[in-house]
């Protein structure tokens, strides 16, 4: 009898200790699990977990299966905010207004931050800070490379991702500002010598194959097009062989700066594509660094420490001549 009571007491203690031993979850919600850019964020999150195995906190990475599933991301945000062990959240909003509305409806008591992509300026008060790329600067650098290659201007098509993704819109604005020397133009009609052709910008919902198809269609309609400004690396890292097949015949034009392609990111096959002379310049983000830093920033927010807003990660710039040294090690 005494042994039975003792065993029951031990079992009760174990059950009682279970929740206390559970880690506090620092949740990262990305736009989609099908994108290698976000997988790099995942790897940064996992490195943090490995280096902080004894911490009371754990980095938890999640998102919808597809980057185009805006509603799915919003539902995951809502679901994770309802969990008792979620103590902070970092979100990369695919559709910034939708995620802002989701946060408003949930009215969370835990700190929220954004990573990689931010909310729109009017919704910035919903999050404590933004961690990631200075997207306007990134777009501006892409524009500077294009302008350097073709200083007299020409015709251009901008390839974008989701029309409601704040980070992509900021990049496109930075590129237009750099090309024209003017600020705030939403379309180019000869300013600074640059004109955006009919049908552009093209929104591809971060789909690489759609990006290459869009480029194919634009080139067919505009065989004398002077430049592409690609605000995400989707066509290059998402569909590298179709991209090579499309751009390969234009390699000589690219080499002479008769045709120019400035693109975002330096992941997947992109640097190899630059080495082969199939893109003029890449301006890359540091997604691994975002995933690695996000848990520490969230802990500071949970503990009420002062956190800068924004917290920018750096940029890497790659051309055919710098591919061996352009990526931060």
Coordinates of C-alpha atoms in Angstrom, one line a residue:
X1 CA 0.0 0.0 0.0
X2 CA 2.8 2.4 1.0
X3 CA 4.6 1.6 -2.3
X4 CA 1.5 2.2 -4.3
X5 CA 1.0 5.6 -2.6
X6 CA 4.6 6.5 -3.2
X7 CA 4.4 5.6 -6.9
X8 CA 1.2 7.6 -7.3
X9 CA 2.9 10.6 -5.6
X10 CA 5.9 10.3 -8.0
X11 CA 3.6 10.1 -11.0
X12 CA 1.7 13.2 -9.8
X13 CA 4.9 15.1 -9.4
X14 CA 6.0 14.1 -12.9
X15 CA 2.7 15.2 -14.4
X16 CA 2.9 18.5 -12.5
X17 CA 6.5 19.1 -13.6
X18 CA 5.7 18.4 -17.3
X19 CA 4.3 21.9 -18.2
X20 CA 7.0 23.6 -16.1
X21 CA 9.7 21.8 -18.2
X22 CA 8.1 22.8 -21.5
X23 CA 10.1 25.4 -23.4
X24 CA 8.7 28.9 -24.1
X25 CA 8.2 29.2 -27.8
X26 CA 9.8 32.0 -29.8
X27 CA 7.7 31.6 -33.0
X28 CA 8.9 32.6 -36.5
X29 CA 6.1 32.6 -39.1
X30 CA 7.3 32.9 -42.7
X31 CA 5.5 33.4 -46.0
X32 CA 5.9 29.8 -47.1
X33 CA 8.0 26.7 -46.6
X34 CA 8.6 26.2 -50.3
X35 CA 11.1 29.0 -50.6
X36 CA 14.8 28.4 -50.1
X37 CA 15.2 31.9 -48.8
X38 CA 13.0 31.1 -45.8
X39 CA 14.7 27.7 -45.3
X40 CA 17.9 29.8 -44.7
X41 CA 15.9 31.6 -41.9
X42 CA 15.0 28.2 -40.6
X43 CA 18.6 27.1 -40.5
X44 CA 19.5 30.2 -38.5
X45 CA 16.7 29.4 -36.0
X46 CA 18.0 25.9 -35.6
X47 CA 21.5 27.1 -35.1
X48 CA 20.2 29.3 -32.3
X49 CA 18.5 26.3 -30.7
X50 CA 21.6 24.2 -30.9
X51 CA 23.7 26.8 -29.3
X52 CA 21.1 27.5 -26.6
X53 CA 20.0 23.9 -25.8
X54 CA 19.8 24.6 -22.1
X55 CA 17.7 27.8 -22.5
X56 CA 14.1 28.0 -21.2
X57 CA 13.3 29.3 -24.7
X58 CA 13.1 27.5 -28.1
X59 CA 12.9 28.9 -31.6
X60 CA 10.0 27.4 -33.5
X61 CA 9.8 27.9 -37.3
X62 CA 6.5 27.5 -39.2
X63 CA 4.5 28.8 -42.2
X64 CA 2.1 27.7 -44.9
X65 CA 3.3 25.1 -47.4
X66 CA 3.1 27.6 -50.2
X67 CA 4.4 31.1 -50.3
X68 CA 1.3 32.2 -52.3
X69 CA -1.0 31.0 -49.4
X70 CA -1.7 34.4 -47.8
X71 CA -4.7 33.2 -45.9
X72 CA -2.8 30.2 -44.7
X73 CA -0.1 32.4 -43.2
X74 CA -2.7 34.5 -41.4
X75 CA -4.4 31.4 -40.0
X76 CA -1.1 30.1 -38.7
X77 CA -0.4 33.5 -37.0
X78 CA -3.8 33.3 -35.4
X79 CA -3.4 29.7 -34.3
X80 CA 0.1 30.2 -32.8
X81 CA -1.0 33.3 -30.9
X82 CA -3.7 31.2 -29.2
X83 CA -1.1 28.8 -27.8
X84 CA -0.2 29.2 -24.2
X85 CA 3.5 28.4 -24.8
X86 CA 3.9 31.1 -27.5
X87 CA 5.7 34.0 -25.7
X88 CA 6.8 36.0 -28.7
X89 CA 6.4 36.0 -32.5
X90 CA 8.3 37.2 -35.5
X91 CA 6.3 37.3 -38.7
X92 CA 7.3 37.8 -42.4
X93 CA 4.0 39.1 -43.8
X94 CA 3.1 38.0 -47.3
X95 CA 0.1 40.2 -47.3
X96 CA 0.9 43.1 -44.9
X97 CA -2.6 44.4 -44.5
X98 CA -4.1 41.0 -43.9
X99 CA -1.5 40.2 -41.2
X100 CA -2.1 43.5 -39.6
X101 CA -5.8 42.8 -39.4
X102 CA -5.0 39.3 -38.0
X103 CA -2.9 40.9 -35.2
X104 CA -5.6 43.5 -34.5
X105 CA -8.2 40.8 -34.2
X106 CA -6.1 38.6 -31.9
X107 CA -5.1 41.5 -29.8
X108 CA -2.1 39.6 -28.4
X109 CA -0.5 40.4 -25.0
X110 CA 2.9 39.0 -26.2
X111 CA 5.4 41.0 -28.2
X112 CA 5.2 40.8 -31.9
X113 CA 8.0 41.7 -34.3
X114 CA 8.4 41.4 -38.1
X115 CA 11.3 39.7 -39.9
X116 CA 12.3 39.9 -43.5
X117 CA 9.2 41.9 -44.5
X118 CA 7.5 44.6 -42.5
X119 CA 4.0 45.8 -42.0
X120 CA 2.9 49.0 -43.8
X121 CA 3.9 52.2 -42.1
X122 CA 0.4 52.9 -40.8
X123 CA 0.4 49.5 -39.0
X124 CA 3.9 49.7 -37.6
X125 CA 2.6 50.3 -34.0
X126 CA 1.3 46.7 -34.0
X127 CA 4.9 45.3 -33.8
X128 CA 7.8 46.2 -31.6
X129 CA 10.5 46.1 -34.2
X130 CA 11.5 45.0 -37.7
X131 CA 14.5 42.7 -38.2
X132 CA 15.9 42.3 -41.6
X133 CA 17.0 44.0 -44.8
X134 CA 16.8 47.7 -45.4
X135 CA 14.6 47.0 -48.4
X136 CA 14.5 50.5 -49.8
X137 CA 18.4 50.5 -49.8
X138 CA 18.4 47.1 -51.4
X139 CA 16.2 48.3 -54.3
X140 CA 18.2 51.5 -54.6
X141 CA 21.4 49.5 -55.0
X142 CA 19.8 47.4 -57.7
X143 CA 18.8 50.6 -59.4
X144 CA 22.3 52.0 -59.2
X145 CA 23.8 48.9 -60.9
X146 CA 21.3 49.2 -63.7
X147 CA 21.9 52.9 -64.1
X148 CA 25.7 52.4 -64.1
X149 CA 25.4 49.9 -66.9
X150 CA 23.0 52.1 -68.9
X151 CA 23.5 55.7 -67.8
X152 CA 21.3 57.1 -70.7
X153 CA 18.3 55.0 -69.6
X154 CA 16.0 52.9 -71.7
X155 CA 13.0 50.6 -71.3
X156 CA 12.7 48.5 -68.2
X157 CA 10.3 45.9 -66.6
X158 CA 10.1 45.4 -62.9
X159 CA 9.4 41.8 -61.7
X160 CA 7.8 41.8 -58.3
X161 CA 6.3 39.2 -56.0
X162 CA 3.2 39.8 -54.0
X163 CA 1.5 43.1 -54.7
X164 CA 0.7 43.5 -50.9
X165 CA 4.3 42.6 -49.7
X166 CA 5.7 45.8 -48.1
X167 CA 9.3 44.7 -48.5
X168 CA 9.0 44.2 -52.3
X169 CA 7.2 47.5 -52.7
X170 CA 9.9 49.3 -50.9
X171 CA 12.6 47.7 -53.1
X172 CA 10.8 48.7 -56.2
X173 CA 10.5 52.3 -54.9
X174 CA 14.2 52.4 -54.1
X175 CA 15.1 51.2 -57.6
X176 CA 12.9 53.8 -59.3
X177 CA 14.3 56.5 -57.1
X178 CA 17.9 55.5 -58.0
X179 CA 17.1 55.3 -61.7
X180 CA 15.5 58.7 -61.9
X181 CA 17.0 60.8 -59.2
X182 CA 13.5 61.6 -58.0
X183 CA 11.6 60.2 -55.1
X184 CA 8.2 58.6 -54.9
X185 CA 7.4 57.8 -58.5
X186 CA 5.2 54.8 -58.7
X187 CA 5.8 54.2 -62.5
X188 CA 8.4 55.5 -64.9
X189 CA 7.4 57.3 -68.0
X190 CA 10.6 58.8 -69.3
X191 CA 12.0 60.3 -66.0
X192 CA 15.7 60.0 -65.9
X193 CA 15.5 58.5 -69.4
X194 CA 13.7 55.4 -68.1
X195 CA 10.3 54.0 -69.1
X196 CA 8.5 51.0 -67.7
X197 CA 7.0 49.0 -70.6
X198 CA 3.3 48.1 -70.8
X199 CA 2.3 45.2 -68.6
X200 CA 4.9 46.0 -65.9
X201 CA 5.4 45.7 -63.1
X202 CA 4.6 42.0 -63.2
X203 CA 3.6 40.3 -59.9
X204 CA 4.5 36.7 -59.7
X205 CA 3.6 35.8 -56.1
X206 CA 7.2 34.7 -55.4
X207 CA 6.9 31.8 -57.9
X208 CA 10.1 31.2 -59.8
X209 CA 8.5 29.5 -62.8
X210 CA 5.9 32.3 -63.1
X211 CA 8.8 34.8 -62.9
X212 CA 10.6 33.2 -65.9
X213 CA 7.4 33.0 -67.9
X214 CA 6.7 36.7 -67.2
X215 CA 10.2 37.6 -68.4
X216 CA 9.6 35.4 -71.5
X217 CA 6.4 37.2 -72.3
X218 CA 7.7 40.6 -71.7
X219 CA 10.8 40.0 -74.0
X220 CA 8.5 38.6 -76.7
X221 CA 6.4 41.7 -76.6
X222 CA 9.5 44.0 -76.2
X223 CA 12.4 42.4 -78.0
X224 CA 14.5 45.6 -77.6
X225 CA 13.9 45.8 -73.9
X226 CA 16.9 47.3 -72.1
X227 CA 16.6 46.0 -68.5
X228 CA 14.9 43.9 -66.0
X229 CA 14.7 44.9 -62.3
X230 CA 13.9 41.8 -60.3
X231 CA 12.9 42.6 -56.8
X232 CA 13.3 39.0 -55.5
X233 CA 15.5 36.2 -56.7
X234 CA 12.5 33.9 -57.5
X235 CA 13.2 33.3 -61.2
X236 CA 16.9 32.7 -60.5
X237 CA 16.8 30.4 -57.5
X238 CA 13.2 29.1 -58.0
X239 CA 13.6 28.1 -61.7
X240 CA 17.4 28.3 -62.4
X241 CA 17.4 26.1 -65.6
X242 CA 14.5 27.8 -67.3
X243 CA 16.1 31.1 -66.3
X244 CA 19.4 30.0 -67.9
X245 CA 17.5 28.8 -71.0
X246 CA 15.9 32.2 -71.4
X247 CA 18.8 34.5 -70.6
X248 CA 21.6 32.4 -72.2
X249 CA 21.0 33.8 -75.7
X250 CA 21.3 37.3 -74.2
X251 CA 24.7 36.7 -72.6
X252 CA 26.6 38.7 -75.2
X253 CA 24.2 41.6 -74.7
X254 CA 24.6 41.4 -71.0
X255 CA 28.4 41.4 -71.3
X256 CA 28.3 44.6 -73.4
X257 CA 25.7 46.3 -71.0
X258 CA 23.4 46.5 -74.0
X259 CA 21.0 44.6 -71.8
X260 CA 20.9 44.7 -68.0
X261 CA 19.4 42.5 -65.3
X262 CA 19.6 43.6 -61.7
X263 CA 18.2 41.1 -59.2
X264 CA 17.7 40.6 -55.5
X265 CA 19.2 37.8 -53.4
X266 CA 22.3 35.6 -53.5
X267 CA 20.9 32.2 -52.6
X268 CA 20.6 28.9 -54.4
X269 CA 22.0 29.0 -57.9
X270 CA 22.1 32.8 -58.1
X271 CA 25.8 33.3 -57.5
X272 CA 26.6 30.6 -60.0
X273 CA 24.4 32.4 -62.5
X274 CA 26.3 35.6 -61.8
X275 CA 29.6 33.7 -62.4
X276 CA 28.3 32.6 -65.8
X277 CA 27.5 36.2 -66.8
X278 CA 23.7 35.7 -66.9
X279 CA 22.9 38.6 -64.5
X280 CA 24.5 42.0 -64.3
X281 CA 24.4 42.3 -60.5
X282 CA 22.9 40.7 -57.4
X283 CA 22.1 42.5 -54.2
X284 CA 21.7 39.8 -51.6
X285 CA 20.1 39.7 -48.2
X286 CA 21.2 37.6 -45.2
X287 CA 18.3 35.4 -44.2
X288 CA 20.4 33.0 -42.1
X289 CA 21.4 36.0 -40.0
X290 CA 17.7 37.0 -39.6
X291 CA 16.8 33.5 -38.4
X292 CA 19.7 33.4 -36.0
X293 CA 19.2 36.8 -34.5
X294 CA 15.4 36.7 -34.2
X295 CA 15.2 34.5 -31.1
X296 CA 17.6 36.8 -29.1
X297 CA 15.6 39.9 -30.2
X298 CA 12.3 38.2 -29.1
X299 CA 13.8 37.3 -25.7
X300 CA 14.9 40.9 -25.2
X301 CA 11.3 42.0 -26.0
X302 CA 9.8 39.4 -23.6
X303 CA 12.1 40.6 -20.9
X304 CA 11.2 44.2 -21.5
X305 CA 14.6 45.3 -22.7
X306 CA 15.0 48.2 -25.1
X307 CA 15.3 47.1 -28.7
X308 CA 16.2 49.3 -31.7
X309 CA 13.6 49.7 -34.4
X310 CA 14.5 48.7 -37.1
X311 CA 17.3 46.2 -36.7
X312 CA 18.9 45.9 -40.1
X313 CA 20.9 43.0 -41.4
X314 CA 23.5 43.7 -44.1
X315 CA 23.6 43.3 -47.9
X316 CA 26.0 41.4 -50.2
X317 CA 26.6 42.7 -53.7
X318 CA 27.7 40.3 -56.4
X319 CA 28.8 40.7 -60.0
X320 CA 30.6 38.3 -62.4
X321 CA 33.9 39.8 -61.2
X322 CA 33.3 39.5 -57.5
X323 CA 31.5 36.2 -57.0
X324 CA 34.4 34.6 -55.1
X325 CA 34.4 37.2 -52.4
X326 CA 31.0 38.9 -52.4
X327 CA 29.2 36.8 -49.8
X328 CA 29.7 37.6 -46.1
X329 CA 31.3 34.6 -44.4

